[in-house]
Short mmCIF file of C-alpha atoms and ligand atoms in Angstrom, two decimals:
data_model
loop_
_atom_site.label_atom_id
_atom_site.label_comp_id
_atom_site.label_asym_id
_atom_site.label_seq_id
_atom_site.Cartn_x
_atom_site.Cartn_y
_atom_site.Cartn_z
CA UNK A 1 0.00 0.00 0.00
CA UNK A 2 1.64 3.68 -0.81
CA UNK A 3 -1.23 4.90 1.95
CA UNK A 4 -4.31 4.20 3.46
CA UNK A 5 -6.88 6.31 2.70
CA UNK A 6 -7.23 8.22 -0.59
CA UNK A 7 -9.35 10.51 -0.93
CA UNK A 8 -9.68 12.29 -4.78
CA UNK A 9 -11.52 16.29 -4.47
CA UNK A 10 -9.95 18.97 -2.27
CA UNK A 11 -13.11 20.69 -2.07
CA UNK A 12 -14.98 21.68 1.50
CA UNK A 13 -16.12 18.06 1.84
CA UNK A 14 -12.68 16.33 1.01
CA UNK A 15 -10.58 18.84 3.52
CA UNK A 16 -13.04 18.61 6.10
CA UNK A 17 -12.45 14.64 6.11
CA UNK A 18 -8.46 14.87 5.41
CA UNK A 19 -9.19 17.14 8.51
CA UNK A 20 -11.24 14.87 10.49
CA UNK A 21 -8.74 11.98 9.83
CA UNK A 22 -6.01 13.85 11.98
CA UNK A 23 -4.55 11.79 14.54
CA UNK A 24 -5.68 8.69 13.35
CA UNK A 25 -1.97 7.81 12.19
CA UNK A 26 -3.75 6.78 8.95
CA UNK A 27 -1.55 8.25 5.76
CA UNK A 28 -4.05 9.59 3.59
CA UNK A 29 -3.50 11.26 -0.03
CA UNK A 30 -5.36 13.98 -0.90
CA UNK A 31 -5.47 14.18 -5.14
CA UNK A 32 -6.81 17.73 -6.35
CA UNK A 33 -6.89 18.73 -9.94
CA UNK A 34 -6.71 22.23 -9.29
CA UNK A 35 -3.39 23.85 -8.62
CA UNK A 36 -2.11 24.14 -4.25
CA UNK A 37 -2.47 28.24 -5.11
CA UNK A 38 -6.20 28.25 -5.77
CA UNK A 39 -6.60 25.61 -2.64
CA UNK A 40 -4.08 28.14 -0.64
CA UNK A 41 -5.90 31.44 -1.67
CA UNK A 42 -9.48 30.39 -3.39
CA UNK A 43 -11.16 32.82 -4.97
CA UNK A 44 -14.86 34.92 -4.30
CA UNK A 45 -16.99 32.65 -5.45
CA UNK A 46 -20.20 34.32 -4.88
CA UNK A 47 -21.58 31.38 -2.58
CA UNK A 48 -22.20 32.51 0.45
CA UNK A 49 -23.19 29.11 2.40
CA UNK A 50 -25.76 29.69 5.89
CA UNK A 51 -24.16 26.88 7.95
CA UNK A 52 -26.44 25.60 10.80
CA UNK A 53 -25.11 25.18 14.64
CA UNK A 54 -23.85 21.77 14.15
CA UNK A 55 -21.81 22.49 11.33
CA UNK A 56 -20.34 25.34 13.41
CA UNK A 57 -19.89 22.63 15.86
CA UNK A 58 -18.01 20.31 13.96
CA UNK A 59 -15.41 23.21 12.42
CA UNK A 60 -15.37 24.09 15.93
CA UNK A 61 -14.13 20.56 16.84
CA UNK A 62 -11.93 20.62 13.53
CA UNK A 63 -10.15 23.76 14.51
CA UNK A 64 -11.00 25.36 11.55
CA UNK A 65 -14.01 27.73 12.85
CA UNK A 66 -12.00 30.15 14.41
CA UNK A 67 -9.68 30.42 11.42
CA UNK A 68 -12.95 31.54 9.34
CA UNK A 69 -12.15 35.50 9.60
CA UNK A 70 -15.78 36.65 8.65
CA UNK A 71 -19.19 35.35 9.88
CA UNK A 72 -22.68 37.24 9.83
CA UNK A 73 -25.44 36.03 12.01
CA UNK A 74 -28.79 35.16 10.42
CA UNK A 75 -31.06 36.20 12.92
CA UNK A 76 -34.26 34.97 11.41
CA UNK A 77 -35.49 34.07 8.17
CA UNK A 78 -38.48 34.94 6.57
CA UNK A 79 -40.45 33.19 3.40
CA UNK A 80 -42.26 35.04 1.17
CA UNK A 81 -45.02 33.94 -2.14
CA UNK A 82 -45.65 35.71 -5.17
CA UNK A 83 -47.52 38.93 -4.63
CA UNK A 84 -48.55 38.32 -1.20
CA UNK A 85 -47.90 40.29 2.10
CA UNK A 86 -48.33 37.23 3.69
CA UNK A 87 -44.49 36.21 5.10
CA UNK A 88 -43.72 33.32 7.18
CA UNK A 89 -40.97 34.05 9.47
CA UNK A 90 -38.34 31.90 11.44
CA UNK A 91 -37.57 33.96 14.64
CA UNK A 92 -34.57 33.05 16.69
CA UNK A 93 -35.19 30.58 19.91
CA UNK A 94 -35.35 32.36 23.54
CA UNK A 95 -31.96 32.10 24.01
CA UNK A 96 -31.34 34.61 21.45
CA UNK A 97 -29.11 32.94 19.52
CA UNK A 98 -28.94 33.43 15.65
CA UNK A 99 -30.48 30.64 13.27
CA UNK A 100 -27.43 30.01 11.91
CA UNK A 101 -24.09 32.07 10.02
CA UNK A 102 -23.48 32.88 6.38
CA UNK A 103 -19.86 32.71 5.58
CA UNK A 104 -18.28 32.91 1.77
CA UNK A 105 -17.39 29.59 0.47
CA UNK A 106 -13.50 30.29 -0.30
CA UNK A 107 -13.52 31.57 2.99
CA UNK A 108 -14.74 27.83 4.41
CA UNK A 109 -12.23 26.08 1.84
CA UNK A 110 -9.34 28.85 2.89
CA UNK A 111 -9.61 28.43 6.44
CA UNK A 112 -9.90 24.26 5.87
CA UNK A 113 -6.78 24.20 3.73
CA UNK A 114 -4.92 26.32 6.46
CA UNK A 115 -6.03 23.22 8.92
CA UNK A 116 -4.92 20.47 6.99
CA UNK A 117 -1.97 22.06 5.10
CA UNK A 118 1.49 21.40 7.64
CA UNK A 119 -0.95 18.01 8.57
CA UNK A 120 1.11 15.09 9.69
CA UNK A 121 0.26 11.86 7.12
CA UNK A 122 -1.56 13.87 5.09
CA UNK A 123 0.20 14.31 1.08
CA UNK A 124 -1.74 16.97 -0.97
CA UNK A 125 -1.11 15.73 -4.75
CA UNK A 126 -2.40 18.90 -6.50
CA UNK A 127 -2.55 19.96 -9.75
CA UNK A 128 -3.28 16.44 -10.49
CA UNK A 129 -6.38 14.61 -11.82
CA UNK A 130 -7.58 11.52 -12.24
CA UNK A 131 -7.35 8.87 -14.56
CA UNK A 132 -9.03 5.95 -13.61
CA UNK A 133 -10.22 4.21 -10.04
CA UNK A 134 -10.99 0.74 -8.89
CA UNK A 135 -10.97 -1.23 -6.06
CA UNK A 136 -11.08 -4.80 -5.21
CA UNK A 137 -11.53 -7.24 -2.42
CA UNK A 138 -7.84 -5.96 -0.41
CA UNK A 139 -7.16 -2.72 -1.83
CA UNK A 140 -8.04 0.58 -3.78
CA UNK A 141 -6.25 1.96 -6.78
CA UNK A 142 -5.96 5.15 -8.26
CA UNK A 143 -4.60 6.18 -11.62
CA UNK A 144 -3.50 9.64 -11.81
CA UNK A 145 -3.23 11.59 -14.75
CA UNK A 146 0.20 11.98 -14.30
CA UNK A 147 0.37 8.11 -15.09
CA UNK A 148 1.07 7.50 -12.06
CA UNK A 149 -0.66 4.30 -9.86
CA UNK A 150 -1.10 4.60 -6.01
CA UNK A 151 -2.43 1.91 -4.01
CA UNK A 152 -4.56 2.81 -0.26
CA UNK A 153 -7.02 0.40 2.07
CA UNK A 154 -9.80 3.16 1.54
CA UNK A 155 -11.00 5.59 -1.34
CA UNK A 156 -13.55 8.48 -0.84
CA UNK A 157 -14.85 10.62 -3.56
CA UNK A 158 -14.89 14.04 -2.97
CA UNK A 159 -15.16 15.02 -6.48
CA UNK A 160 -18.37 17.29 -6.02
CA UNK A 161 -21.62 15.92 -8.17
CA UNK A 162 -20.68 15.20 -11.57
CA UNK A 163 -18.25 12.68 -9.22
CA UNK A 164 -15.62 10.99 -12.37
CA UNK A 165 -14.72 7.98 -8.81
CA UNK A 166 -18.64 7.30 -8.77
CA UNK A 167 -18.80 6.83 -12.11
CA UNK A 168 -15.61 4.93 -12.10
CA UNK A 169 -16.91 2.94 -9.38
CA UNK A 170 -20.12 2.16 -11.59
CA UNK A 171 -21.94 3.56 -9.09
CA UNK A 172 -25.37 4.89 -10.62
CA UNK A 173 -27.08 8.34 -9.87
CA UNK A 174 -30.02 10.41 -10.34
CA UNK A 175 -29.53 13.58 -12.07
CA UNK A 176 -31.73 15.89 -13.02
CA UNK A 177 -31.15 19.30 -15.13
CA UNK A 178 -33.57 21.31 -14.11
CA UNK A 179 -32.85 24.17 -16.71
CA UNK A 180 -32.49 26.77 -14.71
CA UNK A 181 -29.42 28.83 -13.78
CA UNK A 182 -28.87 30.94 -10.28
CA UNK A 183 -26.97 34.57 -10.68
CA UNK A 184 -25.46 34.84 -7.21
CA UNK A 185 -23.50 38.59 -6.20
CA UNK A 186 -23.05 41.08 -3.54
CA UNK A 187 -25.14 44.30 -3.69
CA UNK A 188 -25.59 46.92 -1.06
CA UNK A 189 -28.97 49.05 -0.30
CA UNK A 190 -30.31 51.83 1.16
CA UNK A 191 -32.32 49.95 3.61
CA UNK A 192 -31.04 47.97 6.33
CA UNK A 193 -31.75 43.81 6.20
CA UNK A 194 -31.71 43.19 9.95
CA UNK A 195 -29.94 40.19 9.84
CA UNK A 196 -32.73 38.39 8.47
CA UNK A 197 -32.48 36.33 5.28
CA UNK A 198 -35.76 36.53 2.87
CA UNK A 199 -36.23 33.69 0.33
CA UNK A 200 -39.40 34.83 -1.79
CA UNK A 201 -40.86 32.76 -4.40
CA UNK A 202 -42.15 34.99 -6.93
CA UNK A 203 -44.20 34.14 -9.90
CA UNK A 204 -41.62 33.15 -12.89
CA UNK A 205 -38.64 33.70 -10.60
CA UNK A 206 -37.68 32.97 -6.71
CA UNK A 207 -34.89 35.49 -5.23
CA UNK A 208 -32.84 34.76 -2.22
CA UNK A 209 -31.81 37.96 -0.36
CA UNK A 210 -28.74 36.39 2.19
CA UNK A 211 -27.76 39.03 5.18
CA UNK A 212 -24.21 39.75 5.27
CA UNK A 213 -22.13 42.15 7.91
CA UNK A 214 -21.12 45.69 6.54
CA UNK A 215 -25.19 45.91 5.31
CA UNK A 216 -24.74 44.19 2.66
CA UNK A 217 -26.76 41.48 0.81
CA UNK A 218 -26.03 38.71 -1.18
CA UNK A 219 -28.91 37.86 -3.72
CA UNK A 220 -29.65 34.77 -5.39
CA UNK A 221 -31.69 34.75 -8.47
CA UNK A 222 -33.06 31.71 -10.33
CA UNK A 223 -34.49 31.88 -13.36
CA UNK A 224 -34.49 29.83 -16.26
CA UNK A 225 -30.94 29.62 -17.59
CA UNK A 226 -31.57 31.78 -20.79
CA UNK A 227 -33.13 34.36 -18.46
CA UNK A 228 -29.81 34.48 -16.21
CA UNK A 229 -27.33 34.34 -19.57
CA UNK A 230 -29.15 37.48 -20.10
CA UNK A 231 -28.85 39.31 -17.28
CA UNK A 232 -25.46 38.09 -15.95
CA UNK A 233 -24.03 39.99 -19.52
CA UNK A 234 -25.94 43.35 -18.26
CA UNK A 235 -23.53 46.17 -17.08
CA UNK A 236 -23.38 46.62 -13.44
CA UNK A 237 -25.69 49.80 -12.96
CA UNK A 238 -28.45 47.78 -15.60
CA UNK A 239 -27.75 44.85 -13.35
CA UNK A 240 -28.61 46.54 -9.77
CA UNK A 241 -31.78 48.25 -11.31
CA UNK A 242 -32.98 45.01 -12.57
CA UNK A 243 -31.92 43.24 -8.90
CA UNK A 244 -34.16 45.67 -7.15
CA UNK A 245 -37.06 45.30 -9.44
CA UNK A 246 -36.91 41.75 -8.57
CA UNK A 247 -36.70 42.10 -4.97
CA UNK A 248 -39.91 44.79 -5.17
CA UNK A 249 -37.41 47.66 -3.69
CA UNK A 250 -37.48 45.90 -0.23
CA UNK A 251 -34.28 46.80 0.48
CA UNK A 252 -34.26 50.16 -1.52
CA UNK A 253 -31.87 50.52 -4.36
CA UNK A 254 -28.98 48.38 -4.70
CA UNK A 255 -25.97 48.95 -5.92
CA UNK A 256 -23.59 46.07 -6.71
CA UNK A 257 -20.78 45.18 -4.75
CA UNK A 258 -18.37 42.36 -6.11
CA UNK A 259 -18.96 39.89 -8.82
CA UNK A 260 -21.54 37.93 -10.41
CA UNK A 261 -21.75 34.04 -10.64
CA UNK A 262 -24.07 31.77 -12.52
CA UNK A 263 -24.77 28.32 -11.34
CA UNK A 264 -26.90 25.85 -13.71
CA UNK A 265 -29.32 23.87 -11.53
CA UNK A 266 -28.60 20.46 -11.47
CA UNK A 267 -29.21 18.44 -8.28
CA UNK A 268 -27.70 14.61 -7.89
CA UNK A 269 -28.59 11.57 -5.78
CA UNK A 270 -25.85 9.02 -5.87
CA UNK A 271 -27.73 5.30 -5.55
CA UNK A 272 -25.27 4.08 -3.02
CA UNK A 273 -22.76 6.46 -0.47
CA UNK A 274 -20.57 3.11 -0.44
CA UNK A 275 -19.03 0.32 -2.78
CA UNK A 276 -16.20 -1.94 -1.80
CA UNK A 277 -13.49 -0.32 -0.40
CA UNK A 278 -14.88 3.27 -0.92
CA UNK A 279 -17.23 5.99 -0.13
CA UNK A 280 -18.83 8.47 -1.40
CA UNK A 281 -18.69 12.24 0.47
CA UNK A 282 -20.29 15.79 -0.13
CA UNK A 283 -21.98 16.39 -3.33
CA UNK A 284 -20.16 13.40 -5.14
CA UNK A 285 -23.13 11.73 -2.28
CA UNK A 286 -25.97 13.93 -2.20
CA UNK A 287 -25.51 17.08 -4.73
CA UNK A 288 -28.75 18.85 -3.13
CA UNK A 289 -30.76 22.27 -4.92
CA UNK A 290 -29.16 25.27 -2.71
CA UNK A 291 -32.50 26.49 -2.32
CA UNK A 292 -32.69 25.04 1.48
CA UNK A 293 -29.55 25.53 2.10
CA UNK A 294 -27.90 21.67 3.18
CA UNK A 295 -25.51 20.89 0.73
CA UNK A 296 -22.47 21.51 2.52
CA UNK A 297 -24.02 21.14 6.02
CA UNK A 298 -25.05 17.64 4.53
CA UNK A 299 -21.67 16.96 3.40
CA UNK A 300 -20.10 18.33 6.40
CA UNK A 301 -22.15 15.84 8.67
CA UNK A 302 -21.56 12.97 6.48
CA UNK A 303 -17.98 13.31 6.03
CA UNK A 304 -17.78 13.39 10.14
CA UNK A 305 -19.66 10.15 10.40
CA UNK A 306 -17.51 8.38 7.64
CA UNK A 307 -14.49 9.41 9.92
CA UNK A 308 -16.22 8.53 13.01
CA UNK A 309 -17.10 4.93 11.91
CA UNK A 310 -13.13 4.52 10.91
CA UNK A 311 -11.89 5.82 14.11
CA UNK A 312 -14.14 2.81 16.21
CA UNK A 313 -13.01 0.48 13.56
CA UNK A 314 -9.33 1.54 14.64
CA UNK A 315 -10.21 1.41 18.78
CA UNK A 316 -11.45 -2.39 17.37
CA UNK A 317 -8.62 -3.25 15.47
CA UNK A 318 -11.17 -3.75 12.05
CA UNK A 319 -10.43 -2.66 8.60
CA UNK A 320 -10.75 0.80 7.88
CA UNK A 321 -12.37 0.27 4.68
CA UNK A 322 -14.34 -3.26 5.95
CA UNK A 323 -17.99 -3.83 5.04
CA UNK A 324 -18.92 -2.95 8.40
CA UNK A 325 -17.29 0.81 8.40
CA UNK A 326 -19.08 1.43 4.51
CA UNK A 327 -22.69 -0.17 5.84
CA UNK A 328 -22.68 1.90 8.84
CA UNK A 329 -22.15 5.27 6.95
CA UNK A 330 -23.99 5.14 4.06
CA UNK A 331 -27.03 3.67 6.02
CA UNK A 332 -26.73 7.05 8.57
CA UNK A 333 -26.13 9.20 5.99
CA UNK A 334 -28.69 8.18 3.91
CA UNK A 335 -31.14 8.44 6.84
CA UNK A 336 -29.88 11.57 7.39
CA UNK A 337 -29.85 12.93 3.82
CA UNK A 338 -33.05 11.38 2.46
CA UNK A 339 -35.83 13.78 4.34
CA UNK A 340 -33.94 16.71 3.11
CA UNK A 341 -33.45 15.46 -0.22
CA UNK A 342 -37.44 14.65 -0.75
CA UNK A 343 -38.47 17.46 1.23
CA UNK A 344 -36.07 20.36 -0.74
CA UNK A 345 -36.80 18.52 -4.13
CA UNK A 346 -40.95 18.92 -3.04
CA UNK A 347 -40.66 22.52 -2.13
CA UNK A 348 -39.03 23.14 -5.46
CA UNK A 349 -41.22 21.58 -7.17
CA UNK A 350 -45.02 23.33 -5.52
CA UNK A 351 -42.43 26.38 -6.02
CA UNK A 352 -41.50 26.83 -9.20
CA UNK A 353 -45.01 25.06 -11.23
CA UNK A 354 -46.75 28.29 -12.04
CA UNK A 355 -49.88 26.65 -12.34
CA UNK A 356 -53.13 28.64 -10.24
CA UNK A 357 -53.23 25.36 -8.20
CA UNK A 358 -50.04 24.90 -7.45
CA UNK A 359 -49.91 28.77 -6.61
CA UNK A 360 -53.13 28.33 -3.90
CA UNK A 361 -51.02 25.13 -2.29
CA UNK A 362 -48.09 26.91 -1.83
CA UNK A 363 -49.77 29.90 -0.37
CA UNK A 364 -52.11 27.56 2.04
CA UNK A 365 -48.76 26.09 2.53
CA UNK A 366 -47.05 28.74 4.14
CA UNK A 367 -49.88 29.94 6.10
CA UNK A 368 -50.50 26.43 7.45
CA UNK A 369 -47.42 26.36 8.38
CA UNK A 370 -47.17 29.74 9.81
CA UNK A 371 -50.52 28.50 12.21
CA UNK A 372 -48.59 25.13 13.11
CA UNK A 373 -45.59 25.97 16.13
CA UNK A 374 -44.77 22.69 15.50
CA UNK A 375 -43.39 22.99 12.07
CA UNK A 376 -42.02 26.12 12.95
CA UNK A 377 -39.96 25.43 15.78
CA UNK A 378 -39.12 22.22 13.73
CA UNK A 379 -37.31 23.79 10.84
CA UNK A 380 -35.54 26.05 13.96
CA UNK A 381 -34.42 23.23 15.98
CA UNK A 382 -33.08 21.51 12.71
CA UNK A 383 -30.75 24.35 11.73
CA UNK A 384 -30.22 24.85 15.28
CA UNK A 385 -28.92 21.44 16.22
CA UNK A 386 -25.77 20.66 17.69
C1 FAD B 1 -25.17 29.17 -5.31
C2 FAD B 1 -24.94 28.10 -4.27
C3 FAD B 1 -25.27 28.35 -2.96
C4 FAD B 1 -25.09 27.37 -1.98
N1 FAD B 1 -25.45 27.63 -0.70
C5 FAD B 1 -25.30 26.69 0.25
C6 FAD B 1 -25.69 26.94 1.61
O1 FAD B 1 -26.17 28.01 1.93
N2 FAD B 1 -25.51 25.97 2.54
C7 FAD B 1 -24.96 24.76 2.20
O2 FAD B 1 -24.81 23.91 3.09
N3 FAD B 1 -24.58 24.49 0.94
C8 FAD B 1 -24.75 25.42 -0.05
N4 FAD B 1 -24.36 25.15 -1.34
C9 FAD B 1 -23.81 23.83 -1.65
C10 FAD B 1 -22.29 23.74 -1.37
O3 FAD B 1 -21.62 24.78 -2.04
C11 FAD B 1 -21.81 22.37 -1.86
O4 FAD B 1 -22.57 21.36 -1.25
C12 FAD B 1 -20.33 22.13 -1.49
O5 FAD B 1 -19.50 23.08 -2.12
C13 FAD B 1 -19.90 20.74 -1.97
O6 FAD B 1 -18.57 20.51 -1.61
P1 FAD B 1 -17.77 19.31 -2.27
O7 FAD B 1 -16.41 19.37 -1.68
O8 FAD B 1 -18.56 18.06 -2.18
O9 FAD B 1 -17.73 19.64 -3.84
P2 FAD B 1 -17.00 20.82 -4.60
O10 FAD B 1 -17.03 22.08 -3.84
O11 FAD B 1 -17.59 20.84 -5.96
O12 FAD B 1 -15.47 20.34 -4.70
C14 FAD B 1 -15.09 19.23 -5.45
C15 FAD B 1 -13.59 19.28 -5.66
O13 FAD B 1 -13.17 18.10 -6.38
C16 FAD B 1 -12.23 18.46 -7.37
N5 FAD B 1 -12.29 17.45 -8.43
C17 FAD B 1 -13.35 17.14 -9.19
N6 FAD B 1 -13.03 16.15 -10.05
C18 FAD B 1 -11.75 15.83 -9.81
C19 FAD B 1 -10.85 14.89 -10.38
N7 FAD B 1 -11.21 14.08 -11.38
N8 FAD B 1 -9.60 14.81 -9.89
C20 FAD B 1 -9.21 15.63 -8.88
N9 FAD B 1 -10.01 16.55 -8.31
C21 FAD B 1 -11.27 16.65 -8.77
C22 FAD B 1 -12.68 19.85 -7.82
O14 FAD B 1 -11.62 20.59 -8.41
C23 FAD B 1 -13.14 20.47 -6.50
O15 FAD B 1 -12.09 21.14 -5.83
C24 FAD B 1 -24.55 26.10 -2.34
C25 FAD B 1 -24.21 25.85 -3.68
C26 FAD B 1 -24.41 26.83 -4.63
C27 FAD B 1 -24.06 26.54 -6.07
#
């Protein structure tokens, strides 16, 4: 064996479980195709991700929260449909504390290289792709493209949704296109957001407005993609009129403030998390629609209870990679990930079908569920968990 874990994506998902392998004495190889500069110093990438208290918990845990140098609070969260006044709004517990944090994306994947970067056992092979994977009955093998062949116990895709190791692996997925693009930038207003995130679904369109510190809002737009190919080619002023149009003026004029990003929708659910020898992580796993916010939360969770399971089968003397360690992850994480998978694919659905029924659900929708504490302090205690 040239290690025993390999692990191919150096995205948030495949740090945070190089991360979580620390002091495990296991050697693990990280393979990244992009270059160690854009791992070392990422660039905006106009995600801005609302992690939930138990994600903060496990970065806590990781060491790599209080390396994160910017975090605004969401202090409640409010849902909004078509022309209605009618909002449904997720308040903060007693305690005070905020529903969650949004924090930029390369800032998660800076501070998480910064972790695992000087990390004893750990190699970082980047710049490097893939070529081909397989594993058998006593080992995993990677080809890399620089020809090279390395051999480890374990291998976990990281490789985010389109996942080449899955595929490798002959693992099937669902994918679904759903032909429509999100333009994600920064803008700042006249108005001040109080901290509280709005996601509205409007009729034709449904616009995210994320809180961040310095007054300033990050708005997600999703449209269908020739819509956003449009608009993300508009000049900036022609841009930030168009931005507040869409948001109804809420927060009074915008103005933008950084660059603009365009994500196609397309969401993935990978049949199995585990083959022989290997496991699947983050989006290679679950790719979910942003719209509710999991994806990396999901991935972040999952990737903890992959290295949880291989830590007991250390303290037992089992294989790291034996049927028992892949069985018990990919049943918890698909227990975990299922209900938000159905549940975020069912909201997009009643939320984007613009027919007049659809439209009277999702309005009795929200103002059933704005009647039922239950729900409510549900959805709270679910971002809220440790
Ligand atoms: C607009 C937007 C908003 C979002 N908001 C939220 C949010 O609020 N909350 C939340 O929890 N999630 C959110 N997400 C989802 C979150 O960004 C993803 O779930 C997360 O980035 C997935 O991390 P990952 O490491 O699995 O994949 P990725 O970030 O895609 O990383 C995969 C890595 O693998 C590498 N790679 C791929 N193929 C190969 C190969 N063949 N060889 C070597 N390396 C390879 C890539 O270069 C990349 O570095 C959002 C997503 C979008 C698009």
């Amino acid at each position: 064996m040239d290690c025993d874990v390999i692990i191919v994506g150096g995205g948030p998902a495949g740090l945070a479980f190089a991360r979580s392998l620390r002091d495990t004495g296991l050697e693990v190889l990280l393979v990244e195709r992009q270059p160690r500069a854009a791992l070392a110093e990422p660039g905006y990438d106009g995600r801005e991700i609302a992690l939930t208290h138990g994600s903060r918990a496990i970065l806590e845990r990781m060491g790599v929260w209080e390396r994160i140098p910017e975090a605004a609070p969401l202090q409640a969260a409010r849902v909004r449909n078509g022309r209605s006044a009618f909002a449904l709004d997720f308040d903060p517990g007693h305690d005070g504390q905020p529903l969650g944090w949004l924090v930029s994306n390369h800032l998660i994947r800076q501070a998480l290289f910064e972790a695992v970067q000087d990390q004893p056992g750990l190699r970082l092979a980047c710049g490097i792709g893939l070529g081909s994977a397989r594993t058998t009955r006593d080992f995993a093998e990677v080809t890399l493209s620089t020809g090279l062949s390395m051999r480890g116990r374990l291998l976990v895709a990281a490789d985010s949704r389109m996942s080449p190791v899955r595929e490798q692996l002959g693992i099937a997925a669902e994918i679904n296109r759903l032909g429509r693009s999100m333009l994600v930038c920064r803008v700042s207003h006249t108005k001040w957001h109080e901290q509280v995130a709005t996601e509205w679904f409007g009729h034709g369109q449904t616009i995210a407005l994320l809180p961040l510190n310095n007054g300033m809002t990050s708005v997600v737009l999703t449209l269908p993609e020739r819509a956003i190919a449009r608009l993300a080619t508009l000049p900036d002023a022609a841009l930030a009129k168009e931005l507040t149009k869409r948001s109804s003026g809420i927060l009074g004029p915008m103005e933008m403030a950084g660059s603009r990003h365009v994500y196609p929708l397309v969401t993935t659910w990978a049949k199995h998390f585990g083959a022989r020898r290997a496991a699947l992580i983050g989006d290679a796993a679950v790719g979910m629609h942003p719209v509710t916010a999991h994806g990396f939360n999901l991935g972040l969770s999952g990737q903890d209870l992959l290295a949880a399971e291989i830590r007991e089968a250390l303290r037992h003397g089992r294989d790291i990679a034996g049927e028992q360690v892949i069985r018990s992850y990919e049943e918890g994480h698909r227990a975990a990930a299922r209900p938000l998978w159905l549940g975020t694919n069912l909201l997009v659905t009643l939320y984007t079908d613009e027919r007049p029924l659809a439209r009277v659900m999702r309005h009795t929708g929200l103002r059933l569920g704005a009647r039922l504490p239950v729900f409510r302090t549900g959805v709270r205690n679910m971002l809220m968990a440790r």
